[in-house]
mmCIF file of C-alpha atoms in Angstrom:
data_model
loop_
_atom_site.group_PDB
_atom_site.id
_atom_site.type_symbol
_atom_site.label_atom_id
_atom_site.label_comp_id
_atom_site.label_asym_id
_atom_site.label_seq_id
_atom_site.Cartn_x
_atom_site.Cartn_y
_atom_site.Cartn_z
ATOM 1 C CA MET A 1094 49.933 72.868 -6.217
ATOM 2 C CA GLU A 1095 49.832 74.844 -9.558
ATOM 3 C CA HIS A 1096 50.761 71.497 -11.609
ATOM 4 C CA PHE A 1097 47.787 69.465 -9.881
ATOM 5 C CA ARG A 1098 45.335 72.362 -10.921
ATOM 6 C CA THR A 1099 46.554 71.647 -15.059
ATOM 7 C CA LEU A 1100 46.107 67.540 -14.600
ATOM 8 C CA ARG A 1101 42.864 68.481 -13.584
ATOM 9 C CA SER A 1102 41.893 71.241 -15.958
ATOM 10 C CA LEU A 1103 43.265 68.915 -18.860
ATOM 11 C CA PHE A 1104 41.097 65.318 -17.580
ATOM 12 C CA LYS A 1105 37.394 68.076 -17.067
ATOM 13 C CA VAL A 1106 34.455 66.071 -19.001
ATOM 14 C CA THR A 1107 31.773 68.315 -19.648
ATOM 15 C CA VAL A 1108 28.655 65.569 -19.697
ATOM 16 C CA PRO A 1109 26.395 67.129 -22.645
ATOM 17 C CA GLN A 1110 23.096 68.889 -21.192
ATOM 18 C CA HIS A 1111 20.634 66.145 -22.170
ATOM 19 C CA TRP A 1112 23.137 63.098 -20.922
ATOM 20 C CA ARG A 1113 22.283 64.976 -17.727
ATOM 21 C CA PRO A 1114 19.806 62.678 -15.125
ATOM 22 C CA SER A 1115 16.669 64.042 -14.402
ATOM 23 C CA LYS A 1116 16.060 64.781 -10.758
ATOM 24 C CA ARG A 1117 12.094 63.779 -11.424
ATOM 25 C CA VAL A 1118 11.825 60.036 -11.305
ATOM 26 C CA GLN A 1119 9.145 58.132 -11.797
ATOM 27 C CA HIS A 1120 7.868 55.550 -9.471
ATOM 28 C CA ARG A 1121 6.908 51.760 -11.293
ATOM 29 C CA TYR A 1122 4.054 49.997 -9.114
ATOM 30 C CA CYS A 1123 4.107 46.307 -9.055
ATOM 31 C CA SER A 1124 0.140 46.242 -8.356
ATOM 32 C CA LYS A 1125 -2.563 49.175 -9.566
ATOM 33 C CA LEU A 1126 -3.216 48.915 -5.558
ATOM 34 C CA ALA A 1127 -0.121 50.890 -4.995
ATOM 35 C CA ASN A 1128 -0.986 53.218 -8.263
ATOM 36 C CA THR A 1129 -2.119 56.841 -6.519
ATOM 37 C CA GLY A 1130 -4.471 57.014 -8.943
ATOM 38 C CA VAL A 1131 -6.977 54.074 -6.218
ATOM 39 C CA THR A 1132 -8.729 56.589 -3.720
ATOM 40 C CA SER A 1133 -8.543 54.848 -0.107
ATOM 41 C CA ARG A 1134 -11.990 53.706 -0.392
ATOM 42 C CA GLU A 1135 -11.297 51.781 -3.494
ATOM 43 C CA ARG A 1136 -8.539 50.215 -2.499
ATOM 44 C CA ASN A 1137 -10.222 48.457 1.340
ATOM 45 C CA VAL A 1138 -13.414 46.807 -1.094
ATOM 46 C CA THR A 1139 -9.867 45.084 -3.639
ATOM 47 C CA VAL A 1140 -9.143 43.928 -0.314
ATOM 48 C CA ASP A 1141 -12.180 42.566 1.069
ATOM 49 C CA LYS A 1142 -12.861 40.554 -1.465
ATOM 50 C CA PHE A 1143 -9.323 39.469 -2.233
ATOM 51 C CA LYS A 1144 -9.887 38.526 1.360
ATOM 52 C CA SER A 1145 -13.348 36.608 0.995
ATOM 53 C CA GLN A 1146 -11.647 34.721 -2.084
ATOM 54 C CA ILE A 1147 -9.648 33.499 -0.398
ATOM 55 C CA SER A 1148 -11.440 32.625 2.355
ATOM 56 C CA SER A 1149 -13.425 30.962 0.288
ATOM 57 C CA GLY A 1150 -10.882 28.734 -1.176
ATOM 58 C CA PRO A 1151 -9.371 25.037 0.039
ATOM 59 C CA SER A 1152 -7.532 25.783 3.419
ATOM 60 C CA PHE A 1153 -4.535 23.909 4.484
ATOM 61 C CA GLN A 1154 -6.411 21.085 5.858
ATOM 62 C CA ASP A 1155 -7.691 20.486 2.043
ATOM 63 C CA PHE A 1156 -4.117 20.163 1.367
ATOM 64 C CA ILE A 1157 -2.727 17.058 3.895
ATOM 65 C CA LYS A 1158 -6.401 15.482 4.933
ATOM 66 C CA GLU A 1159 -5.239 13.481 1.998
ATOM 67 C CA VAL A 1160 -2.165 12.216 3.985
ATOM 68 C CA SER A 1161 -4.239 9.566 6.199
ATOM 69 C CA VAL A 1162 -6.978 8.114 3.436
ATOM 70 C CA ASN A 1163 -10.198 8.742 4.112
ATOM 71 C CA LYS A 1164 -11.993 5.813 5.406
ATOM 72 C CA THR A 1165 -16.115 5.563 4.787
ATOM 73 C CA TYR A 1166 -18.509 3.004 5.285
ATOM 74 C CA ALA A 1167 -20.614 2.360 2.846
ATOM 75 C CA ALA A 1168 -24.673 1.915 3.429
ATOM 76 C CA ASP A 1169 -23.581 -1.646 2.723
ATOM 77 C CA GLY A 1170 -21.495 -1.958 5.514
ATOM 78 C CA GLU A 1171 -18.789 -2.172 2.790
ATOM 79 C CA HIS A 1172 -15.406 -0.387 3.327
ATOM 80 C CA THR A 1173 -14.400 2.174 0.891
ATOM 81 C CA ASP A 1174 -11.523 4.409 0.455
ATOM 82 C CA LYS A 1175 -11.624 8.444 -0.923
ATOM 83 C CA HIS A 1176 -9.644 10.632 -2.464
ATOM 84 C CA SER A 1177 -10.700 13.573 -2.616
ATOM 85 C CA TYR A 1178 -8.672 14.953 -4.698
ATOM 86 C CA LEU A 1179 -9.552 12.769 -6.908
ATOM 87 C CA SER A 1180 -13.010 12.964 -9.041
ATOM 88 C CA GLU A 1181 -14.634 9.324 -8.529
ATOM 89 C CA ASP A 1182 -14.273 8.008 -12.123
ATOM 90 C CA LEU A 1183 -10.838 8.753 -12.987
ATOM 91 C CA ASP A 1184 -9.236 5.950 -10.052
ATOM 92 C CA MET A 1185 -12.090 3.361 -12.799
ATOM 93 C CA GLY A 1186 -9.925 0.989 -14.622
ATOM 94 C CA ASN A 1187 -12.269 1.547 -17.624
ATOM 95 C CA SER A 1188 -12.377 -2.309 -18.489
ATOM 96 C CA ARG A 1189 -8.205 -2.016 -18.771
ATOM 97 C CA LYS A 1190 -6.196 -5.396 -18.376
ATOM 98 C CA VAL A 1191 -4.559 -6.529 -16.102
ATOM 99 C CA TYR A 1192 -1.835 -9.897 -16.277
ATOM 100 C CA PHE A 1193 -0.703 -10.732 -12.364
ATOM 101 C CA GLU A 1194 2.546 -12.833 -12.286
ATOM 102 C CA THR A 1195 2.819 -14.195 -8.242
ATOM 103 C CA TYR A 1196 6.166 -14.987 -6.413
ATOM 104 C CA GLY A 1197 7.344 -16.684 -3.205
ATOM 105 C CA CYS A 1198 5.721 -18.128 -0.880
ATOM 106 C CA GLN A 1199 1.447 -18.946 -0.408
ATOM 107 C CA MET A 1200 0.488 -15.881 0.965
ATOM 108 C CA ASN A 1201 1.645 -13.780 -1.838
ATOM 109 C CA VAL A 1202 -0.679 -16.492 -3.829
ATOM 110 C CA ASN A 1203 -3.598 -14.983 -1.472
ATOM 111 C CA ASP A 1204 -2.212 -11.950 -2.624
ATOM 112 C CA THR A 1205 -2.744 -11.778 -5.354
ATOM 113 C CA GLU A 1206 -6.458 -12.742 -5.055
ATOM 114 C CA ILE A 1207 -6.652 -9.330 -2.882
ATOM 115 C CA ALA A 1208 -5.448 -7.484 -5.250
ATOM 116 C CA TRP A 1209 -6.979 -8.523 -8.181
ATOM 117 C CA SER A 1210 -10.934 -7.949 -6.102
ATOM 118 C CA ILE A 1211 -9.674 -4.140 -4.963
ATOM 119 C CA LEU A 1212 -8.980 -4.151 -9.234
ATOM 120 C CA GLN A 1213 -11.763 -5.960 -10.609
ATOM 121 C CA ARG A 1214 -14.510 -3.879 -8.190
ATOM 122 C CA LYS A 1215 -12.235 -0.792 -10.246
ATOM 123 C CA GLY A 1216 -13.702 -1.968 -13.085
ATOM 124 C CA TYR A 1217 -10.417 -3.744 -13.963
ATOM 125 C CA GLN A 1218 -9.928 -6.444 -16.125
ATOM 126 C CA ARG A 1219 -8.096 -9.679 -15.682
ATOM 127 C CA THR A 1220 -5.981 -11.393 -18.802
ATOM 128 C CA ALA A 1221 -3.347 -14.135 -18.724
ATOM 129 C CA ASP A 1222 -1.855 -13.313 -22.131
ATOM 130 C CA LEU A 1223 0.950 -10.575 -21.442
ATOM 131 C CA SER A 1224 0.662 -9.053 -25.022
ATOM 132 C CA GLU A 1225 -2.711 -7.690 -24.340
ATOM 133 C CA ALA A 1226 -2.089 -6.374 -20.848
ATOM 134 C CA ASP A 1227 -2.069 -2.383 -19.974
ATOM 135 C CA VAL A 1228 -1.114 -2.878 -16.502
ATOM 136 C CA VAL A 1229 1.682 -5.686 -15.549
ATOM 137 C CA LEU A 1230 1.191 -6.779 -11.603
ATOM 138 C CA LEU A 1231 4.343 -8.839 -10.249
ATOM 139 C CA VAL A 1232 4.105 -10.097 -6.382
ATOM 140 C CA THR A 1233 7.308 -10.272 -4.919
ATOM 141 C CA CYS A 1234 9.281 -12.320 -2.783
ATOM 142 C CA SER A 1235 12.483 -10.984 -0.706
ATOM 143 C CA ILE A 1236 12.914 -14.354 2.046
ATOM 144 C CA ARG A 1237 16.243 -14.668 -0.620
ATOM 145 C CA GLU A 1238 18.702 -12.719 -2.438
ATOM 146 C CA LYS A 1239 18.111 -15.597 -5.547
ATOM 147 C CA ALA A 1240 14.350 -14.374 -5.668
ATOM 148 C CA GLU A 1241 15.359 -10.325 -5.698
ATOM 149 C CA GLN A 1242 17.367 -11.252 -8.729
ATOM 150 C CA THR A 1243 14.815 -13.033 -10.618
ATOM 151 C CA ILE A 1244 12.558 -10.314 -10.923
ATOM 152 C CA TRP A 1245 15.000 -7.704 -11.589
ATOM 153 C CA ASN A 1246 15.705 -9.942 -14.721
ATOM 154 C CA ARG A 1247 11.844 -10.362 -15.062
ATOM 155 C CA LEU A 1248 11.852 -6.027 -15.257
ATOM 156 C CA GLN A 1249 14.207 -6.395 -17.343
ATOM 157 C CA GLN A 1250 12.773 -8.356 -20.159
ATOM 158 C CA LEU A 1251 8.707 -6.472 -19.598
ATOM 159 C CA THR A 1252 10.722 -3.291 -20.120
ATOM 160 C CA ALA A 1253 12.049 -3.907 -23.637
ATOM 161 C CA MET A 1254 8.964 -5.133 -24.299
ATOM 162 C CA LYS A 1255 7.457 -2.301 -22.897
ATOM 163 C CA LYS A 1256 9.389 -0.382 -25.355
ATOM 164 C CA ARG A 1257 8.129 -2.281 -28.075
ATOM 165 C CA LEU A 1258 4.888 -2.127 -27.549
ATOM 166 C CA LEU A 1259 5.575 1.744 -27.856
ATOM 167 C CA LYS A 1260 4.915 2.375 -31.335
ATOM 168 C CA THR A 1261 1.483 -0.063 -31.714
ATOM 169 C CA HIS A 1262 -0.088 -0.031 -27.808
ATOM 170 C CA ALA A 1263 -0.962 2.223 -25.615
ATOM 171 C CA PRO A 1264 1.850 2.685 -22.095
ATOM 172 C CA MET A 1265 2.063 -0.711 -20.074
ATOM 173 C CA LYS A 1266 2.303 0.274 -16.146
ATOM 174 C CA ILE A 1267 4.861 -1.848 -14.538
ATOM 175 C CA GLY A 1268 4.296 -2.801 -10.594
ATOM 176 C CA ILE A 1269 5.771 -4.197 -8.248
ATOM 177 C CA LEU A 1270 3.380 -5.406 -4.700
ATOM 178 C CA GLY A 1271 4.365 -7.553 -2.074
ATOM 179 C CA CYS A 1272 7.815 -8.056 0.281
ATOM 180 C CA MET A 1273 10.835 -6.488 -2.250
ATOM 181 C CA ALA A 1274 8.368 -2.971 -2.566
ATOM 182 C CA GLU A 1275 9.055 -2.817 1.115
ATOM 183 C CA ARG A 1276 12.250 -3.449 0.881
ATOM 184 C CA LEU A 1277 13.923 -1.956 -1.955
ATOM 185 C CA LYS A 1278 11.812 0.911 -2.033
ATOM 186 C CA THR A 1279 13.864 3.785 -3.434
ATOM 187 C CA GLU A 1280 16.260 1.140 -5.362
ATOM 188 C CA LEU A 1281 13.354 0.054 -7.210
ATOM 189 C CA LEU A 1282 11.504 3.753 -8.179
ATOM 190 C CA GLU A 1283 15.026 4.766 -9.221
ATOM 191 C CA ARG A 1284 17.202 1.834 -11.245
ATOM 192 C CA GLU A 1285 17.136 2.478 -14.727
ATOM 193 C CA LYS A 1286 13.463 3.648 -13.943
ATOM 194 C CA LEU A 1287 12.109 -0.026 -14.600
ATOM 195 C CA VAL A 1288 9.231 0.163 -12.478
ATOM 196 C CA ASP A 1289 5.979 3.061 -12.546
ATOM 197 C CA VAL A 1290 4.243 1.705 -9.703
ATOM 198 C CA LEU A 1291 4.874 0.140 -6.175
ATOM 199 C CA ALA A 1292 2.648 -1.077 -3.280
ATOM 200 C CA GLY A 1293 3.799 -2.678 -0.172
ATOM 201 C CA PRO A 1294 1.468 -5.317 1.182
ATOM 202 C CA ASP A 1295 -0.831 -2.976 3.716
ATOM 203 C CA ALA A 1296 -1.386 -0.959 0.619
ATOM 204 C CA TYR A 1297 -3.111 -2.814 -1.735
ATOM 205 C CA ARG A 1298 -6.446 -0.495 -1.510
ATOM 206 C CA ASP A 1299 -4.382 1.925 -2.974
ATOM 207 C CA LEU A 1300 -3.456 0.574 -6.086
ATOM 208 C CA PRO A 1301 -6.353 2.694 -7.870
ATOM 209 C CA ARG A 1302 -4.925 5.388 -7.334
ATOM 210 C CA LEU A 1303 -1.593 4.529 -7.892
ATOM 211 C CA LEU A 1304 -2.255 3.183 -11.229
ATOM 212 C CA THR A 1305 -3.755 6.424 -12.053
ATOM 213 C CA VAL A 1306 -1.172 8.545 -11.335
ATOM 214 C CA ALA A 1307 1.216 6.577 -12.991
ATOM 215 C CA ASP A 1308 -1.443 6.979 -15.975
ATOM 216 C CA GLY A 1309 -0.110 10.408 -15.907
ATOM 217 C CA GLY A 1310 3.111 9.787 -16.027
ATOM 218 C CA HIS A 1311 4.781 9.826 -13.225
ATOM 219 C CA GLN A 1312 5.975 7.234 -10.745
ATOM 220 C CA ALA A 1313 3.166 6.224 -7.707
ATOM 221 C CA SER A 1314 4.398 4.443 -4.320
ATOM 222 C CA ASN A 1315 2.941 3.746 -1.243
ATOM 223 C CA VAL A 1316 4.851 0.629 1.621
ATOM 224 C CA LEU A 1317 3.732 2.239 4.096
ATOM 225 C CA LEU A 1318 3.038 -0.569 7.080
ATOM 226 C CA SER A 1319 -0.259 -0.515 9.130
ATOM 227 C CA LEU A 1320 -0.763 -2.294 12.364
ATOM 228 C CA GLU A 1321 -4.568 -3.002 11.674
ATOM 229 C CA GLU A 1322 -4.551 -3.866 8.361
ATOM 230 C CA THR A 1323 -5.873 -7.240 7.506
ATOM 231 C CA TYR A 1324 -8.479 -6.419 4.516
ATOM 232 C CA ALA A 1325 -11.142 -8.550 6.307
ATOM 233 C CA ASP A 1326 -13.584 -6.879 4.841
ATOM 234 C CA ILE A 1327 -12.420 -7.918 1.256
ATOM 235 C CA MET A 1328 -13.009 -11.049 -0.029
ATOM 236 C CA PRO A 1329 -10.436 -12.165 -2.326
ATOM 237 C CA VAL A 1330 -11.349 -14.126 -6.140
ATOM 238 C CA HIS A 1331 -9.548 -17.511 -5.525
ATOM 239 C CA LEU A 1332 -8.574 -18.597 -8.281
ATOM 240 C CA ALA A 1333 -7.581 -21.908 -7.270
ATOM 241 C CA PRO A 1334 -7.160 -24.907 -10.196
ATOM 242 C CA GLN A 1335 -11.115 -26.368 -10.272
ATOM 243 C CA GLY A 1336 -11.634 -24.842 -6.902
ATOM 244 C CA TYR A 1337 -11.266 -27.942 -5.333
ATOM 245 C CA SER A 1338 -8.416 -25.872 -2.982
ATOM 246 C CA ALA A 1339 -8.135 -22.399 -1.452
ATOM 247 C CA PHE A 1340 -6.179 -20.207 0.539
ATOM 248 C CA VAL A 1341 -7.206 -18.274 3.429
ATOM 249 C CA SER A 1342 -5.558 -15.622 5.349
ATOM 250 C CA ILE A 1343 -6.097 -15.180 8.987
ATOM 251 C CA MET A 1344 -3.580 -12.934 9.811
ATOM 252 C CA ARG A 1345 -0.763 -11.096 9.088
ATOM 253 C CA GLY A 1346 2.682 -10.001 9.639
ATOM 254 C CA CYS A 1347 5.188 -11.049 12.921
ATOM 255 C CA ASP A 1348 6.466 -10.236 16.041
ATOM 256 C CA ASN A 1349 9.009 -13.196 16.466
ATOM 257 C CA MET A 1350 12.317 -11.257 15.275
ATOM 258 C CA CYS A 1351 14.386 -13.775 14.573
ATOM 259 C CA SER A 1352 17.844 -12.982 13.730
ATOM 260 C CA TYR A 1353 17.237 -14.673 9.747
ATOM 261 C CA CYS A 1354 14.296 -13.406 8.941
ATOM 262 C CA ILE A 1355 13.305 -10.489 7.282
ATOM 263 C CA VAL A 1356 9.321 -11.284 7.848
ATOM 264 C CA PRO A 1357 8.647 -8.309 10.783
ATOM 265 C CA PHE A 1358 10.349 -5.549 8.426
ATOM 266 C CA THR A 1359 8.193 -6.419 4.691
ATOM 267 C CA ARG A 1360 5.172 -7.445 6.359
ATOM 268 C CA GLY A 1361 4.783 -5.453 9.876
ATOM 269 C CA ARG A 1362 3.747 -6.543 13.029
ATOM 270 C CA GLU A 1363 1.438 -9.083 13.884
ATOM 271 C CA ARG A 1364 -2.500 -8.162 13.709
ATOM 272 C CA SER A 1365 -4.982 -11.098 13.449
ATOM 273 C CA ARG A 1366 -7.559 -10.964 11.163
ATOM 274 C CA PRO A 1367 -11.607 -11.241 12.676
ATOM 275 C CA VAL A 1368 -12.810 -15.180 13.094
ATOM 276 C CA SER A 1369 -16.160 -13.678 11.288
ATOM 277 C CA SER A 1370 -14.841 -12.559 8.300
ATOM 278 C CA ILE A 1371 -12.339 -15.937 8.139
ATOM 279 C CA LEU A 1372 -15.718 -17.684 9.013
ATOM 280 C CA GLU A 1373 -17.783 -16.320 6.384
ATOM 281 C CA GLU A 1374 -15.377 -16.958 3.738
ATOM 282 C CA VAL A 1375 -14.751 -20.510 4.457
ATOM 283 C CA ARG A 1376 -18.709 -21.125 4.410
ATOM 284 C CA MET A 1377 -18.245 -19.108 0.813
ATOM 285 C CA LEU A 1378 -15.837 -21.713 -0.536
ATOM 286 C CA SER A 1379 -17.357 -24.514 0.853
ATOM 287 C CA ASP A 1380 -20.814 -23.327 -1.022
ATOM 288 C CA GLN A 1381 -18.464 -22.843 -4.130
ATOM 289 C CA GLY A 1382 -17.415 -26.909 -3.554
ATOM 290 C CA VAL A 1383 -14.235 -26.460 -2.329
ATOM 291 C CA LYS A 1384 -12.911 -29.394 -0.767
ATOM 292 C CA GLU A 1385 -9.454 -27.818 1.413
ATOM 293 C CA VAL A 1386 -8.626 -24.696 2.817
ATOM 294 C CA THR A 1387 -5.628 -24.164 3.806
ATOM 295 C CA LEU A 1388 -5.260 -21.011 6.853
ATOM 296 C CA LEU A 1389 -2.401 -18.879 5.901
ATOM 297 C CA GLY A 1390 -0.175 -16.813 8.055
ATOM 298 C CA GLN A 1391 3.449 -16.063 8.932
ATOM 299 C CA ASN A 1392 2.924 -17.226 12.444
ATOM 300 C CA VAL A 1393 -0.566 -18.575 12.335
ATOM 301 C CA ASN A 1394 -0.776 -20.410 15.359
ATOM 302 C CA SER A 1395 0.142 -17.498 17.673
ATOM 303 C CA TYR A 1396 -3.364 -16.579 16.235
ATOM 304 C CA ARG A 1397 -5.612 -13.736 18.370
ATOM 305 C CA ASP A 1398 -8.493 -11.798 17.641
ATOM 306 C CA THR A 1399 -9.732 -9.510 19.915
ATOM 307 C CA SER A 1400 -11.894 -7.510 17.689
ATOM 308 C CA GLU A 1401 -14.985 -8.246 19.805
ATOM 309 C CA GLU A 1402 -14.719 -7.017 23.637
ATOM 310 C CA GLN A 1403 -16.065 -10.491 24.422
ATOM 311 C CA PHE A 1404 -13.360 -12.040 23.624
ATOM 312 C CA CYS A 1405 -11.137 -9.391 25.816
ATOM 313 C CA GLY A 1406 -10.489 -12.178 28.785
ATOM 314 C CA SER A 1407 -6.940 -11.489 30.949
ATOM 315 C CA ASP A 1408 -5.830 -15.246 30.342
ATOM 316 C CA LEU A 1409 -2.576 -14.328 29.160
ATOM 317 C CA THR A 1410 -0.765 -16.559 26.380
ATOM 318 C CA LYS A 1411 0.748 -19.655 27.210
ATOM 319 C CA LEU A 1412 3.414 -21.297 25.447
ATOM 320 C CA SER A 1413 4.489 -24.843 24.463
ATOM 321 C CA ARG A 1414 5.990 -26.457 27.100
ATOM 322 C CA GLY A 1415 10.158 -26.339 27.242
ATOM 323 C CA PHE A 1416 9.570 -22.870 25.768
ATOM 324 C CA LYS A 1417 9.961 -19.360 26.659
ATOM 325 C CA THR A 1418 10.313 -15.656 25.278
ATOM 326 C CA ILE A 1419 11.647 -12.541 26.563
ATOM 327 C CA TYR A 1420 9.269 -10.180 25.137
ATOM 328 C CA ARG A 1421 6.266 -9.117 27.030
ATOM 329 C CA THR A 1422 3.049 -11.634 27.116
ATOM 330 C CA LYS A 1423 0.271 -11.094 25.634
ATOM 331 C CA GLN A 1424 -3.564 -11.802 26.900
ATOM 332 C CA GLY A 1425 -6.724 -12.353 26.211
ATOM 333 C CA GLY A 1426 -8.091 -13.017 22.483
ATOM 334 C CA LEU A 1427 -9.813 -15.694 20.534
ATOM 335 C CA ARG A 1428 -6.719 -18.182 20.586
ATOM 336 C CA PHE A 1429 -5.869 -20.677 17.133
ATOM 337 C CA SER A 1430 -7.167 -23.790 18.705
ATOM 338 C CA ASP A 1431 -10.664 -21.626 18.653
ATOM 339 C CA LEU A 1432 -11.085 -20.285 14.954
ATOM 340 C CA LEU A 1433 -9.515 -24.006 14.158
ATOM 341 C CA ASP A 1434 -12.843 -25.415 16.302
ATOM 342 C CA ARG A 1435 -15.211 -22.859 14.789
ATOM 343 C CA VAL A 1436 -14.213 -23.580 11.109
ATOM 344 C CA SER A 1437 -13.964 -27.247 11.288
ATOM 345 C CA ARG A 1438 -18.014 -27.397 12.526
ATOM 346 C CA ILE A 1439 -18.695 -25.706 8.738
ATOM 347 C CA ASP A 1440 -17.794 -27.999 6.341
ATOM 348 C CA PRO A 1441 -17.521 -31.654 7.582
ATOM 349 C CA ASP A 1442 -16.625 -32.837 4.793
ATOM 350 C CA MET A 1443 -13.609 -30.254 4.037
ATOM 351 C CA ARG A 1444 -9.732 -30.745 4.578
ATOM 352 C CA ILE A 1445 -8.766 -27.786 7.032
ATOM 353 C CA ARG A 1446 -4.926 -27.919 6.717
ATOM 354 C CA PHE A 1447 -2.575 -24.228 8.281
ATOM 355 C CA THR A 1448 0.748 -23.193 7.393
ATOM 356 C CA SER A 1449 2.711 -21.579 8.655
ATOM 357 C CA PRO A 1450 2.780 -22.494 12.529
ATOM 358 C CA HIS A 1451 5.982 -21.601 15.109
ATOM 359 C CA PRO A 1452 6.572 -24.876 17.868
ATOM 360 C CA LYS A 1453 6.393 -22.296 20.446
ATOM 361 C CA ASP A 1454 2.447 -21.866 20.009
ATOM 362 C CA PHE A 1455 1.278 -25.171 20.076
ATOM 363 C CA PRO A 1456 0.162 -25.472 23.577
ATOM 364 C CA ASP A 1457 -2.045 -28.211 24.718
ATOM 365 C CA GLU A 1458 -5.242 -26.897 23.276
ATOM 366 C CA VAL A 1459 -3.669 -27.139 19.742
ATOM 367 C CA ARG A 1460 -2.809 -29.958 20.274
ATOM 368 C CA ASN A 1461 -6.435 -31.865 21.959
ATOM 369 C CA THR A 1462 -7.958 -29.795 19.325
ATOM 370 C CA LEU A 1463 -5.838 -31.325 16.493
ATOM 371 C CA THR A 1464 -6.926 -35.039 18.422
ATOM 372 C CA PHE A 1465 -10.044 -34.368 18.868
ATOM 373 C CA ASN A 1466 -10.657 -33.253 14.474
ATOM 374 C CA SER A 1467 -8.188 -35.925 13.673
ATOM 375 C CA ALA A 1468 -10.259 -38.714 15.889
ATOM 376 C CA ARG A 1469 -13.427 -38.064 13.951
ATOM 377 C CA ARG A 1470 -15.127 -41.181 11.594
ATOM 378 C CA ALA A 1471 -15.291 -41.142 8.177
ATOM 379 C CA GLY A 1472 -16.826 -38.016 7.004
ATOM 380 C CA ALA A 1473 -16.052 -35.032 10.066
ATOM 381 C CA ALA A 1474 -13.485 -32.586 9.412
ATOM 382 C CA ARG A 1475 -10.190 -33.834 8.998
ATOM 383 C CA VAL A 1476 -7.835 -30.958 10.114
ATOM 384 C CA CYS A 1477 -3.871 -31.292 9.814
ATOM 385 C CA CYS A 1478 -0.521 -29.266 9.806
ATOM 386 C CA GLN A 1479 0.870 -28.146 7.120
ATOM 387 C CA SER A 1480 5.106 -26.654 7.708
#
């Protein structure tokens, strides 16, 4: 025991007086409110002021309400999309030049005309010279692998051109529209960062906002499919050679779900454009001297307009003889034969075509309408199928 006492005395360290910690601890406050020098009354006033600032500021709804774009109607009935977080002049084109390249079917040609109509309203200008374009938009197809590979190759070329022009030109924005944007969303945005803007077939109204976001240096995309979008209120800007022929979209999407076809997954469910909107566009084209109109749709002869109550009867859909379907039978609506009859009466000198039809949707009513119009004498409208 004596041995341990001796060892402890040898290792005993005397701490200098100025090294010893003070018993008084100085508290550190994170805010002025915690300072004991602030009276209870002053603290309550400050808290009330802070609460009033919060109550008058943006609420949680202000941050989520634009998930679904506010849709308003101007005094003239024209549909507009407004984003409260963008000033009205921010998403304007300011005479920026847009260059379009269209690949694939006739529906993509019509989509190009719709997209251009939307951008034209916002002050964009269209150019046929790629070298002077501020925005390049490719309207794409996904029906075959070769069609997609063509777009990938084109993106490589455009990206190389974009880098060359950076020395003397503002950064060119590259956008992908249509079916390929819908099918390859993530890959298009992430693969080598080739794309600035992505818009699916039902998101063309959002193009001005997407381009504004891209101008800020961010990638922007909207590939949401819609159960209602038909662009019925947007009058396409037709640019057919000599203006002799034009495409008119009467429906979008498809419900057939064929095992070999990707259309229901890239263009969504089937919905028909109101007949009044179609007739208005055909009349306008007739006034412009157009002599041939092609009615477009993925399954054009399953057209069914239910936009007006008078069209919504209880009659069940009639299929062609010998056909049956596993899907629930639809009912009511203004059918394709009625549309053909109304369109053919607008201009007796106009040829009416349509594509693409499905054999199961050729009931007797459609055949009778085609036969009747084909039997009209010279000077009458002619209706024919383009498969």
